XYZ file of C-alpha atoms in Angstrom:
32
model
C 0.045 -0.323 0.078
C 2.258 2.246 1.253
C 4.645 1.612 -2.214
C 1.344 2.771 -4.250
C 1.184 6.410 -2.699
C 4.946 6.555 -3.000
C 4.552 5.056 -6.531
C 1.773 8.187 -7.107
C 3.923 10.540 -5.108
C 6.486 10.380 -7.846
C 4.330 10.073 -10.946
C 2.533 13.627 -10.416
C 5.953 15.465 -8.913
C 7.175 14.106 -12.389
C 4.261 15.301 -13.899
C 4.649 18.815 -12.090
C 8.394 18.978 -13.399
C 7.296 18.017 -17.046
C 4.901 20.810 -17.299
C 6.926 23.822 -15.098
C 9.946 22.985 -17.699
C 7.930 23.449 -20.952
C 5.864 26.370 -19.354
C 9.550 27.857 -17.654
C 11.720 29.387 -21.312
C 15.083 27.235 -22.218
C 16.819 28.507 -19.041
C 15.739 25.224 -17.671
C 17.530 23.177 -19.317
C 20.846 24.490 -19.122
C 20.737 24.330 -15.654
C 19.931 19.575 -16.148
């Protein structure tokens, strides 16, 4: 059960991170 919650949390974080990366200018891509 806890593993499923962790997977969901990481998935949501990834979705938010990708959305922020797309919204931000290419400056964020240089940091990676």
